[in-house]
Coordinates of C-alpha atoms and ligand atoms in Angstrom, one line a residue:
M1 CA -9.7 80.1 38.8
T2 CA -9.6 83.7 40.4
T3 CA -6.0 85.3 41.1
L4 CA -6.0 87.1 44.9
A5 CA -3.4 89.2 46.1
T6 CA -3.4 90.3 49.6
H7 CA -2.1 91.9 52.4
A8 CA -1.6 91.3 56.5
C9 CA -1.4 94.4 59.3
S10 CA -1.0 92.2 62.9
R11 CA 1.0 93.9 65.7
P12 CA 0.1 92.6 69.8
R13 CA -1.7 95.1 72.1
A14 CA 1.1 97.1 73.7
G15 CA 2.3 96.0 76.6
E16 CA 2.5 92.2 74.9
S17 CA 5.6 90.3 72.7
V18 CA 3.1 87.7 71.4
N19 CA -0.3 88.0 69.8
G20 CA -3.3 85.8 69.6
D21 CA -4.5 87.3 66.9
A22 CA -3.2 85.1 63.7
V23 CA -3.5 85.6 60.1
L24 CA -3.3 82.0 57.6
V25 CA -3.4 82.7 53.9
R26 CA -3.8 79.1 52.1
R27 CA -3.9 78.4 48.5
E28 CA -5.4 74.9 47.8
R29 CA -5.5 74.1 44.1
G30 CA -8.2 76.9 42.0
R31 CA -9.3 77.4 46.5
A32 CA -7.6 80.1 48.5
L33 CA -8.4 80.6 52.3
V34 CA -8.4 83.7 54.3
A35 CA -8.8 83.3 58.2
V36 CA -8.2 85.5 61.1
I37 CA -8.6 84.1 64.7
D38 CA -9.3 86.2 66.9
A39 CA -8.0 83.8 70.4
L40 CA -9.7 85.4 73.9
G41 CA -7.1 87.4 75.9
H42 CA -4.7 88.4 75.2
G43 CA -0.5 87.3 75.9
P44 CA 1.0 83.4 75.0
V45 CA -1.8 81.4 76.4
A46 CA -3.9 83.8 73.7
H47 CA -0.8 83.2 71.1
A48 CA -1.7 79.3 71.9
V49 CA -4.7 79.2 71.1
A50 CA -5.1 80.8 67.9
Q51 CA -1.6 78.9 66.8
K52 CA -3.3 76.1 67.1
A53 CA -6.1 77.6 64.7
V54 CA -3.4 77.8 62.1
Q55 CA -2.1 74.4 62.9
L56 CA -5.5 73.3 61.5
L57 CA -7.1 75.2 59.4
G58 CA -3.5 74.1 57.0
A59 CA -4.2 71.0 58.0
T60 CA -7.5 70.3 57.1
P61 CA -9.0 69.9 52.6
L62 CA -10.5 73.6 51.2
T63 CA -12.9 71.2 49.5
V64 CA -14.8 71.2 53.3
G65 CA -16.1 74.6 52.8
P66 CA -16.1 77.3 55.1
A67 CA -18.9 75.6 57.5
S68 CA -17.4 73.1 57.6
L69 CA -13.6 74.5 58.6
I70 CA -15.8 76.9 61.2
E71 CA -16.8 73.5 62.8
A72 CA -13.7 72.2 62.2
L73 CA -11.5 74.5 64.4
H74 CA -14.9 74.6 67.6
A75 CA -14.3 71.3 68.0
A76 CA -9.5 71.4 67.7
L77 CA -10.1 74.2 70.0
R78 CA -12.6 72.7 73.1
G79 CA -10.6 72.7 76.1
S80 CA -8.9 76.3 75.5
R81 CA -9.8 79.2 76.5
G82 CA -11.6 79.9 72.5
A83 CA -11.6 82.2 69.8
A84 CA -13.1 83.2 67.8
A85 CA -12.4 83.7 64.2
T86 CA -13.8 84.2 60.6
L87 CA -12.4 82.9 57.3
V88 CA -13.0 83.1 53.6
V89 CA -12.9 80.8 50.6
I90 CA -12.2 82.3 47.1
E91 CA -13.2 80.2 44.1
D92 CA -14.0 80.9 40.9
G93 CA -15.7 84.8 42.2
H94 CA -16.7 84.1 44.4
L95 CA -16.3 84.7 48.0
R96 CA -18.0 82.3 50.8
G97 CA -17.6 82.8 54.1
C98 CA -18.3 82.0 57.9
G99 CA -17.2 82.7 61.3
V100 CA -18.1 82.5 64.9
G101 CA -18.1 86.0 66.9
N102 CA -16.5 89.1 66.4
V103 CA -13.7 89.4 63.4
E104 CA -15.2 91.2 60.9
V105 CA -15.7 90.9 57.3
R106 CA -16.1 93.2 54.9
T107 CA -16.9 92.4 50.6
P108 CA -18.9 94.6 48.2
G109 CA -20.7 92.0 46.5
A110 CA -22.6 90.3 49.4
A111 CA -26.1 88.9 48.4
S112 CA -27.7 89.7 51.9
P113 CA -25.9 91.6 54.9
I114 CA -23.3 89.3 56.4
V115 CA -24.5 87.9 59.6
L116 CA -21.7 86.2 62.3
S117 CA -22.7 83.4 64.2
R118 CA -22.4 84.5 68.2
G119 CA -20.2 82.0 70.7
V120 CA -16.8 81.4 71.0
L121 CA -14.5 78.3 68.7
G122 CA -14.2 75.9 71.9
G123 CA -16.9 76.9 73.7
A124 CA -20.4 76.2 74.1
A125 CA -22.3 74.4 70.9
I126 CA -22.2 77.4 68.3
R127 CA -24.7 76.9 64.6
A128 CA -21.5 77.3 61.8
R129 CA -23.6 80.0 58.9
A130 CA -21.9 80.3 55.9
F131 CA -21.7 83.6 53.6
E132 CA -21.7 84.1 50.7
A133 CA -20.5 87.1 47.7
R134 CA -19.5 87.7 44.4
L135 CA -16.4 89.3 43.9
S136 CA -15.5 90.7 40.2
A137 CA -11.8 91.9 39.5
G138 CA -10.3 94.1 40.7
E139 CA -12.5 94.6 44.3
R140 CA -11.5 94.4 47.8
F141 CA -12.6 91.7 51.2
A142 CA -11.4 92.7 54.4
L143 CA -11.7 90.5 57.7
F144 CA -9.9 92.1 61.2
T145 CA -10.3 91.7 64.4
D146 CA -12.2 93.9 67.6
G147 CA -8.5 95.8 68.2
I148 CA -9.2 97.7 64.9
T149 CA -12.4 99.8 65.2
R150 CA -15.4 99.3 63.2
R151 CA -15.2 102.4 61.3
L152 CA -12.9 101.0 58.6
D153 CA -14.0 102.0 55.3
L154 CA -12.4 100.3 52.6
R155 CA -13.6 103.1 50.5
S156 CA -11.4 105.8 51.6
V157 CA -8.3 103.8 50.4
R158 CA -10.2 102.4 46.6
D159 CA -7.0 104.5 45.1
L160 CA -4.3 103.2 46.6
P161 CA -2.1 100.2 45.7
L162 CA -3.3 97.1 48.2
V163 CA -0.4 97.0 50.8
T164 CA -0.1 100.8 51.4
A165 CA -4.4 100.8 51.6
C166 CA -4.2 98.1 54.2
E167 CA -1.3 99.4 56.1
D168 CA -3.2 102.8 55.5
L169 CA -6.3 101.3 57.1
F170 CA -4.4 99.6 60.0
A171 CA -3.0 103.0 60.7
R172 CA -6.1 105.1 61.5
F173 CA -8.4 102.6 62.5
A174 CA -5.7 99.6 64.6
Q175 CA -5.7 100.1 68.5
D176 CA -3.2 99.3 71.7
I177 CA -5.6 98.2 73.7
D178 CA -6.0 95.3 72.3
D179 CA -3.9 92.6 70.0
A180 CA -4.9 94.1 66.6
T181 CA -5.1 92.0 62.8
L182 CA -7.0 93.1 59.5
V183 CA -6.2 91.8 56.4
V184 CA -7.2 92.5 52.5
G185 CA -7.1 91.0 49.9
E186 CA -7.8 92.1 46.4
I187 CA -9.4 89.8 42.7
T188 CA -6.3 90.7 40.7
S189 CA -7.4 88.6 37.1
Ligands
MN201 MN1 -9.5 91.3 70.3

């Protein structure tokens, strides 16, 4: 069984009091789900959409797999302003994920370049493609919204403990112009 530690940093765009980004980390038997949602726009309406996504992901069994979780989100957000989301399910040293829109994922050991599907969850038809990577003990991955610059480099903090590493990256790469969210996960055994 894979043991996973995570740390998340998230804050609303400057001038907003609620966050249109959301993070969910959830464990179910031998599996762990890490999901990052970025509802379109920002402010209270985006916040409500992101929370709806969290609620749905909190109530869906992880056995269905990442592409089905994304499809369930797509259906649940229909009629809303929509969202981008990327999620990964960690199990037995494997990371399997799926994303629609621009929530980025960084992971070592990916079998092929990770391609996120275009589109908006809740909007027009999407094609949910899953991606996969192997993760060994001590390895880290990151999910982050577009409030964080893509220059983010996990290797630059590899000697720091997980919490410090996440906070350091967030301090350096989060921007005030959008809600910003970063989750770093580490396989601990
Ligand atoms: Mn955003």
